[in-house]
Coordinates of C-alpha atoms in Angstrom, one line a residue:
M25 CA 30.8 -13.9 18.8
D26 CA 31.9 -17.1 17.2
R27 CA 33.0 -17.9 13.7
L28 CA 31.0 -20.9 12.4
T29 CA 32.1 -24.0 10.6
N30 CA 29.1 -25.3 8.6
T31 CA 28.1 -28.5 6.8
I32 CA 27.3 -28.6 3.2
R33 CA 24.6 -31.1 2.3
P34 CA 25.1 -33.1 -1.0
Y35 CA 21.6 -33.6 -2.1
A36 CA 21.3 -34.8 -5.8
W37 CA 19.5 -31.6 -7.0
G38 CA 22.3 -29.4 -5.8
S39 CA 24.5 -27.4 -8.2
T40 CA 28.1 -28.6 -8.6
T41 CA 29.5 -25.0 -8.9
A42 CA 27.3 -22.3 -7.2
I43 CA 28.4 -22.8 -3.6
P44 CA 32.1 -23.4 -4.5
E45 CA 32.0 -20.2 -6.5
L46 CA 30.7 -18.2 -3.7
L47 CA 33.2 -19.7 -1.2
G48 CA 36.0 -19.2 -3.8
V49 CA 37.1 -22.8 -3.8
A50 CA 37.4 -25.5 -6.4
P51 CA 34.3 -27.6 -7.3
T52 CA 34.4 -31.3 -6.1
G53 CA 32.4 -32.4 -9.0
E54 CA 29.7 -33.6 -6.5
P55 CA 26.4 -31.7 -6.1
Q56 CA 26.5 -29.2 -3.2
A57 CA 22.8 -28.3 -2.5
E58 CA 22.8 -26.6 1.0
L59 CA 25.1 -25.0 3.5
W60 CA 23.5 -25.2 6.9
M61 CA 23.9 -22.6 9.7
G62 CA 22.3 -23.1 13.1
A63 CA 21.6 -25.8 15.5
H64 CA 19.6 -28.2 13.8
P65 CA 20.4 -31.8 15.0
G66 CA 20.9 -33.0 11.5
A67 CA 24.0 -30.9 10.8
P68 CA 24.6 -28.3 13.6
S69 CA 27.2 -25.5 13.0
R70 CA 30.4 -25.9 15.1
L71 CA 32.5 -23.3 16.9
D72 CA 35.6 -23.2 19.1
R73 CA 35.8 -21.3 22.3
G74 CA 39.3 -22.5 23.1
A75 CA 38.6 -26.1 23.9
G76 CA 38.2 -27.4 20.5
E77 CA 35.3 -27.5 18.1
T78 CA 31.9 -28.0 19.7
A79 CA 28.5 -28.2 18.1
L80 CA 26.4 -25.1 18.4
S81 CA 23.5 -27.2 19.6
D82 CA 25.6 -28.5 22.5
V83 CA 26.6 -24.9 23.4
I84 CA 23.1 -23.9 23.5
D85 CA 21.9 -27.0 25.5
A86 CA 24.5 -26.1 28.1
D87 CA 23.0 -22.6 28.8
P88 CA 20.1 -21.7 26.7
E89 CA 19.4 -18.4 28.5
A90 CA 23.0 -17.2 28.2
E91 CA 23.1 -18.0 24.4
L92 CA 19.6 -17.2 23.3
G93 CA 18.4 -14.7 25.8
V94 CA 15.7 -15.0 28.4
A95 CA 13.0 -13.7 26.1
A96 CA 13.6 -16.1 23.3
V97 CA 13.8 -19.1 25.7
A98 CA 10.4 -18.1 27.2
K99 CA 8.8 -17.7 23.8
F100 CA 10.4 -20.6 21.7
G101 CA 11.9 -22.8 24.4
P102 CA 15.5 -23.8 24.9
R103 CA 16.5 -24.1 21.3
L104 CA 17.4 -21.9 18.3
P105 CA 14.1 -21.7 16.4
F106 CA 15.4 -21.1 13.0
L107 CA 17.6 -22.9 10.4
F108 CA 19.7 -20.6 8.0
K109 CA 20.9 -21.9 4.7
I110 CA 22.7 -21.1 1.5
L111 CA 20.6 -23.1 -1.1
A112 CA 22.0 -23.9 -4.6
A113 CA 19.5 -25.5 -7.0
G114 CA 21.0 -27.1 -10.0
A115 CA 17.9 -29.1 -10.6
P116 CA 14.3 -28.7 -9.6
L117 CA 13.4 -29.5 -5.9
S118 CA 10.3 -31.6 -5.2
L119 CA 6.9 -29.9 -5.3
Q120 CA 5.8 -29.6 -1.7
V121 CA 3.7 -28.2 0.9
H122 CA 4.3 -27.6 4.8
P123 CA 1.6 -27.8 7.5
D124 CA 0.7 -25.2 9.9
L125 CA 1.5 -25.6 13.6
A126 CA -1.7 -27.3 14.7
Q127 CA -1.6 -29.7 11.7
A128 CA 2.1 -30.6 12.4
K129 CA 1.3 -31.3 16.2
A130 CA -1.7 -33.3 15.3
G131 CA 0.1 -35.3 12.5
F132 CA 3.2 -35.9 14.4
E133 CA 1.3 -37.1 17.6
D134 CA -0.9 -39.4 15.4
E135 CA 2.2 -41.1 13.7
E136 CA 3.9 -41.5 17.1
R137 CA 0.8 -43.2 18.5
R138 CA 0.6 -45.5 15.4
G139 CA 4.3 -46.4 15.8
V140 CA 5.4 -45.2 12.4
P141 CA 9.2 -45.2 12.6
I142 CA 10.7 -41.6 12.5
D143 CA 12.9 -42.6 9.5
A144 CA 10.2 -44.7 7.7
P145 CA 9.7 -43.5 4.0
Q146 CA 6.0 -43.1 4.4
R147 CA 6.4 -40.9 7.5
N148 CA 4.9 -37.5 7.0
Y149 CA 5.7 -35.7 10.1
K150 CA 9.2 -35.7 11.5
D151 CA 8.6 -33.3 14.3
A152 CA 5.6 -31.2 15.8
N153 CA 6.7 -27.9 14.4
H154 CA 5.6 -25.9 11.4
K155 CA 8.1 -25.0 8.5
P156 CA 7.4 -21.5 7.1
E157 CA 10.3 -20.3 5.0
L158 CA 11.8 -17.4 3.2
V159 CA 14.1 -17.6 0.2
C160 CA 16.1 -14.6 -0.9
A161 CA 18.0 -14.6 -4.3
L162 CA 21.7 -14.1 -4.6
T163 CA 21.5 -14.9 -8.4
P164 CA 18.5 -14.9 -10.7
F165 CA 16.3 -17.5 -9.0
D166 CA 13.3 -19.4 -10.6
G167 CA 10.7 -21.1 -8.5
L168 CA 6.9 -22.0 -8.3
C169 CA 4.7 -20.6 -5.6
G170 CA 1.0 -20.8 -4.9
F171 CA -1.8 -21.6 -7.4
R172 CA -2.5 -19.6 -10.5
P173 CA -6.0 -18.4 -11.2
P174 CA -7.7 -21.5 -12.5
L175 CA -8.9 -20.0 -15.8
E176 CA -5.2 -19.1 -16.4
A177 CA -4.1 -22.6 -15.6
A178 CA -6.8 -24.0 -17.9
E179 CA -5.5 -21.8 -20.9
L180 CA -2.0 -22.9 -20.1
L181 CA -2.9 -26.7 -20.3
E182 CA -5.2 -26.1 -23.4
G183 CA -2.4 -24.4 -25.1
L184 CA -0.3 -27.5 -25.2
G185 CA -2.9 -29.2 -27.5
V186 CA -2.6 -32.6 -25.7
D187 CA -6.0 -34.2 -25.7
S188 CA -5.7 -36.0 -22.4
L189 CA -5.2 -32.6 -20.7
K190 CA -8.6 -31.3 -21.8
P191 CA -10.6 -32.8 -19.0
Y192 CA -8.3 -31.1 -16.5
A193 CA -8.7 -27.8 -18.4
D194 CA -12.6 -28.3 -18.3
L195 CA -12.6 -29.0 -14.5
L196 CA -10.6 -25.7 -13.9
R197 CA -13.2 -23.7 -15.5
A198 CA -15.7 -25.0 -12.8
H199 CA -16.8 -23.0 -9.6
P200 CA -15.9 -22.4 -6.9
E201 CA -12.2 -21.9 -7.7
D202 CA -10.9 -23.7 -4.6
Q203 CA -12.9 -26.8 -5.4
A204 CA -11.9 -26.8 -9.0
L205 CA -8.2 -26.7 -8.1
R206 CA -8.6 -29.4 -5.5
E207 CA -10.4 -31.7 -8.0
V208 CA -7.7 -31.1 -10.7
L209 CA -4.7 -31.7 -8.3
T210 CA -6.4 -34.8 -7.0
A211 CA -7.0 -36.1 -10.5
V212 CA -3.5 -35.5 -11.6
L213 CA -2.0 -37.2 -8.5
T214 CA -4.3 -40.2 -8.5
A215 CA -4.4 -40.8 -12.3
D216 CA -3.2 -44.2 -13.8
R217 CA 0.7 -43.9 -13.6
A218 CA 1.3 -45.2 -17.1
E219 CA -1.4 -43.0 -18.7
M220 CA 0.0 -40.0 -16.9
A221 CA 3.4 -40.7 -18.0
R222 CA 2.2 -40.7 -21.6
T223 CA 0.5 -37.4 -21.1
V224 CA 3.6 -35.9 -19.4
T225 CA 5.7 -37.1 -22.4
E226 CA 3.3 -35.5 -24.8
A227 CA 3.0 -32.3 -22.8
A228 CA 6.9 -32.0 -22.6
A229 CA 7.2 -32.3 -26.3
A230 CA 4.7 -29.6 -26.9
A231 CA 6.3 -27.3 -24.2
Q232 CA 9.7 -27.8 -25.9
R233 CA 8.1 -26.8 -29.2
L234 CA 6.2 -23.9 -28.0
G235 CA 8.7 -22.2 -25.6
G236 CA 7.6 -18.9 -24.1
P237 CA 5.4 -19.5 -20.9
Y238 CA 6.1 -23.3 -21.3
A239 CA 9.9 -22.8 -21.0
P240 CA 10.0 -23.3 -17.2
Y241 CA 8.5 -26.9 -17.5
T242 CA 10.8 -28.4 -20.0
G243 CA 13.6 -28.7 -17.4
L244 CA 11.1 -30.4 -15.0
V245 CA 10.4 -33.2 -17.6
H246 CA 14.2 -33.6 -18.2
H247 CA 14.8 -34.4 -14.4
Y248 CA 11.5 -36.2 -13.8
P249 CA 10.3 -37.8 -17.0
G250 CA 6.6 -39.1 -16.7
D251 CA 6.2 -37.5 -13.1
P252 CA 2.6 -36.1 -12.5
G253 CA 4.2 -33.3 -10.8
V254 CA 5.1 -31.8 -14.1
I255 CA 1.4 -31.4 -14.8
A256 CA 0.7 -30.3 -11.2
A257 CA 3.5 -27.7 -11.5
M258 CA 1.5 -25.9 -14.3
L259 CA -1.2 -25.2 -11.8
L260 CA 1.3 -22.9 -10.0
N261 CA 2.5 -19.4 -10.4
H262 CA 6.1 -19.2 -12.0
V263 CA 8.3 -16.8 -10.1
Q264 CA 11.5 -15.1 -11.2
L265 CA 13.4 -13.5 -8.4
Q266 CA 16.2 -11.0 -9.2
P267 CA 19.2 -10.7 -6.7
G268 CA 18.0 -9.2 -3.4
E269 CA 14.3 -10.2 -4.0
A270 CA 12.6 -12.8 -1.9
M271 CA 9.4 -14.8 -1.5
F272 CA 7.8 -16.0 1.7
L273 CA 6.3 -19.7 1.8
G274 CA 3.6 -20.0 4.4
A275 CA 1.8 -23.1 5.7
G276 CA -0.4 -24.9 2.9
I277 CA 1.2 -23.1 -0.1
P278 CA 2.5 -25.6 -2.8
H279 CA 5.9 -24.5 -4.0
A280 CA 9.2 -25.6 -5.6
Y281 CA 12.6 -24.1 -6.4
I282 CA 13.7 -24.7 -9.9
D283 CA 17.2 -23.0 -10.2
G284 CA 19.4 -20.5 -8.8
L285 CA 21.5 -19.6 -5.7
G286 CA 19.8 -18.0 -2.7
V287 CA 19.7 -17.6 1.1
E288 CA 16.9 -19.6 3.0
L289 CA 15.7 -19.0 6.4
M290 CA 13.0 -21.1 8.0
A291 CA 11.6 -22.4 11.3
N292 CA 13.5 -25.4 12.6
S293 CA 11.4 -28.3 11.1
D294 CA 11.7 -31.1 8.6
N295 CA 8.0 -31.6 7.9
V296 CA 7.4 -31.8 4.1
L297 CA 4.3 -33.2 2.2
R298 CA 5.3 -33.9 -1.3
C299 CA 3.1 -33.5 -4.4
G300 CA 5.4 -34.4 -7.2
L301 CA 8.7 -34.0 -8.9
T302 CA 10.1 -36.8 -6.6
P303 CA 10.5 -40.5 -6.3
K304 CA 9.7 -40.2 -2.6
H305 CA 6.4 -41.1 -0.8
I306 CA 3.3 -38.9 -1.7
D307 CA 0.4 -39.2 0.7
V308 CA -2.4 -37.6 -1.3
P309 CA -5.1 -37.7 1.3
E310 CA -2.8 -36.0 3.9
L311 CA -1.5 -33.5 1.3
L312 CA -5.1 -32.5 0.4
K313 CA -5.8 -31.9 4.1
V314 CA -2.8 -29.6 4.4
T315 CA -2.9 -27.6 1.1
L316 CA -4.6 -24.2 0.6
F317 CA -6.5 -24.2 -2.6
E318 CA -6.4 -20.5 -2.9
P319 CA -5.3 -18.8 -6.2
G320 CA -3.3 -15.6 -5.9
D321 CA -0.3 -13.5 -6.5
P322 CA 2.6 -15.2 -4.7
G323 CA 4.1 -11.7 -4.1
V324 CA 7.8 -10.6 -4.3
L325 CA 9.4 -9.2 -1.1
R326 CA 11.9 -6.4 -1.4
P327 CA 13.8 -5.2 1.7
E328 CA 12.6 -2.2 3.6
G329 CA 14.5 0.3 5.7
N330 CA 17.8 2.3 5.7
G331 CA 20.9 0.7 7.0
E332 CA 19.2 -2.7 8.1
E333 CA 17.0 -3.7 5.3
V334 CA 14.4 -6.0 6.6
Y335 CA 12.3 -8.7 4.7
E336 CA 8.9 -8.4 6.6
T337 CA 7.1 -11.7 7.1
P338 CA 4.4 -12.7 9.7
I339 CA 6.6 -15.3 11.4
D340 CA 8.3 -14.8 14.9
E341 CA 10.7 -17.7 14.7
F342 CA 12.8 -15.9 12.2
R343 CA 13.5 -12.5 10.8
L344 CA 15.9 -11.8 7.7
S345 CA 17.5 -8.5 7.0
R346 CA 20.4 -7.3 4.9
F347 CA 23.2 -4.7 5.3
V348 CA 25.0 -3.4 2.2
L349 CA 28.1 -2.0 3.6
A350 CA 30.0 0.9 1.8
P351 CA 33.7 1.6 2.4
G352 CA 34.3 4.3 4.8
A353 CA 30.6 4.4 6.2
A354 CA 30.0 4.4 9.9
P355 CA 29.8 0.9 11.6
R356 CA 26.4 -0.5 11.8
V357 CA 25.5 -1.4 15.4
L358 CA 23.4 -4.5 15.8
P359 CA 20.6 -5.0 18.3
D360 CA 21.7 -7.4 21.0
A361 CA 18.5 -8.6 22.6
T362 CA 18.3 -11.8 20.6
P363 CA 20.5 -14.5 19.1
Q364 CA 21.8 -13.9 15.6
I365 CA 23.7 -15.4 12.8
L366 CA 25.6 -13.0 10.4
L367 CA 26.3 -14.4 6.9
C368 CA 28.6 -12.6 4.3
T369 CA 27.6 -13.1 0.7
A370 CA 29.9 -10.4 -0.9
G371 CA 33.0 -8.5 -0.1
S372 CA 35.1 -8.7 3.1
P373 CA 33.1 -7.0 5.9
K374 CA 34.2 -7.0 9.5
A375 CA 32.1 -8.0 12.5
A376 CA 33.3 -6.9 15.8
S377 CA 32.4 -7.0 19.5
P378 CA 34.1 -5.8 22.6
K379 CA 34.1 -9.3 24.0
S380 CA 35.2 -11.4 21.0
G381 CA 37.3 -8.8 19.1
E382 CA 37.2 -8.3 15.2
L383 CA 36.6 -11.0 12.6
T384 CA 36.9 -10.4 8.8
L385 CA 34.4 -12.4 6.8
A386 CA 34.6 -13.9 3.3
P387 CA 31.7 -14.8 1.1
G388 CA 29.9 -17.8 2.6
E389 CA 31.4 -17.4 6.0
S390 CA 29.2 -16.8 9.0
V391 CA 29.3 -16.0 12.7
F392 CA 27.0 -16.6 15.8
V393 CA 26.3 -13.8 18.1
P394 CA 24.8 -14.8 21.3
A395 CA 22.0 -12.7 22.8
G396 CA 23.3 -9.9 24.9
E397 CA 26.6 -9.5 23.0
K398 CA 27.1 -6.2 21.5
A399 CA 28.4 -6.4 17.9
E400 CA 28.8 -4.0 14.8
L401 CA 29.5 -4.4 11.2
S402 CA 31.9 -2.3 9.2
G403 CA 34.0 -2.4 6.0
S404 CA 32.7 -3.2 2.6
G405 CA 30.3 -6.0 1.4
T406 CA 26.9 -7.7 1.9
V407 CA 25.8 -9.3 5.2
F408 CA 22.5 -11.1 5.9
R409 CA 21.3 -11.2 9.5
A410 CA 19.1 -14.0 10.8
T411 CA 17.5 -13.6 14.2
V412 CA 14.1 -13.9 16.0
V413 CA 11.3 -11.7 17.1
V414 CA 10.6 -11.5 20.7

């Protein structure tokens, strides 16, 4: 079991205060968006087994079966298949969709064959993997997830009283629903940019005046004036998570995080197709190929079970659970068949193993437990456990 040293990513949308408050340190004044835990090559965690700090990715590469276990290597290959994060949204993230595994493989191979540089701004597929993800709120957390029923979206647009939105509302009343959603999203993203900017400005003024169900979109306009993604966002469900609640984002589901602090667990991929709220490249034809135009309830996940509370998802590359530890309770013995990262988000719990001894964790601190190492949790606090399903 190894205490991890982790990197904070300073993306522009990050909160300047949320991660420092969790860690109990002074803010730097700069945005601190994500704290990464894992072996992603972009910012691998580091550990020290007596010979100085080493990247977790290098430790795994040196002996994958010892660190990950035979079963995990057989199923996922010689790499940690998930990336664990603390995410602090101080401004809305881009509206985006992730491909499924087959789409990611085909898209990556196509761009490789065409010689599109991996760091080119127009590159869609950075790797051949899918990117399902789960976000669990540590504070009240606002987001957008999946399409609203088209009639509901039509009423929302019409309620703004903006003439240039009426054609979109009319289209949303057509059938079938999936075709109506596809046509409206296509029309919004391919509209004349100057005309759309005027529409967004008018819609923003109306949303500010009306409040209520329009309140979530006023912040989008503040950060992305004139962006067609503001109108696209109104096609989606607005989700408000309370601490401990989560939402799962599968392939093809348009989504964005708006505000709040949470833990995020995802498959180890960088594949993102953007649909708005961003100055970055938007490939509309590829986006339309990947997006699922299916309206529905995004669903809020709550943990299930006693002791280890599990957030159930249909993904094997990651599994998130939570321990809420009470003073004086018996230690919680952890399964040891798979690799795991333990993250403290409250209190001062202890993680211990016969091999590594006992470590006391503070909020924001984490440890890596290799497969096969027996470990247990005790003390008082909240610990999230990230692992895989084999």
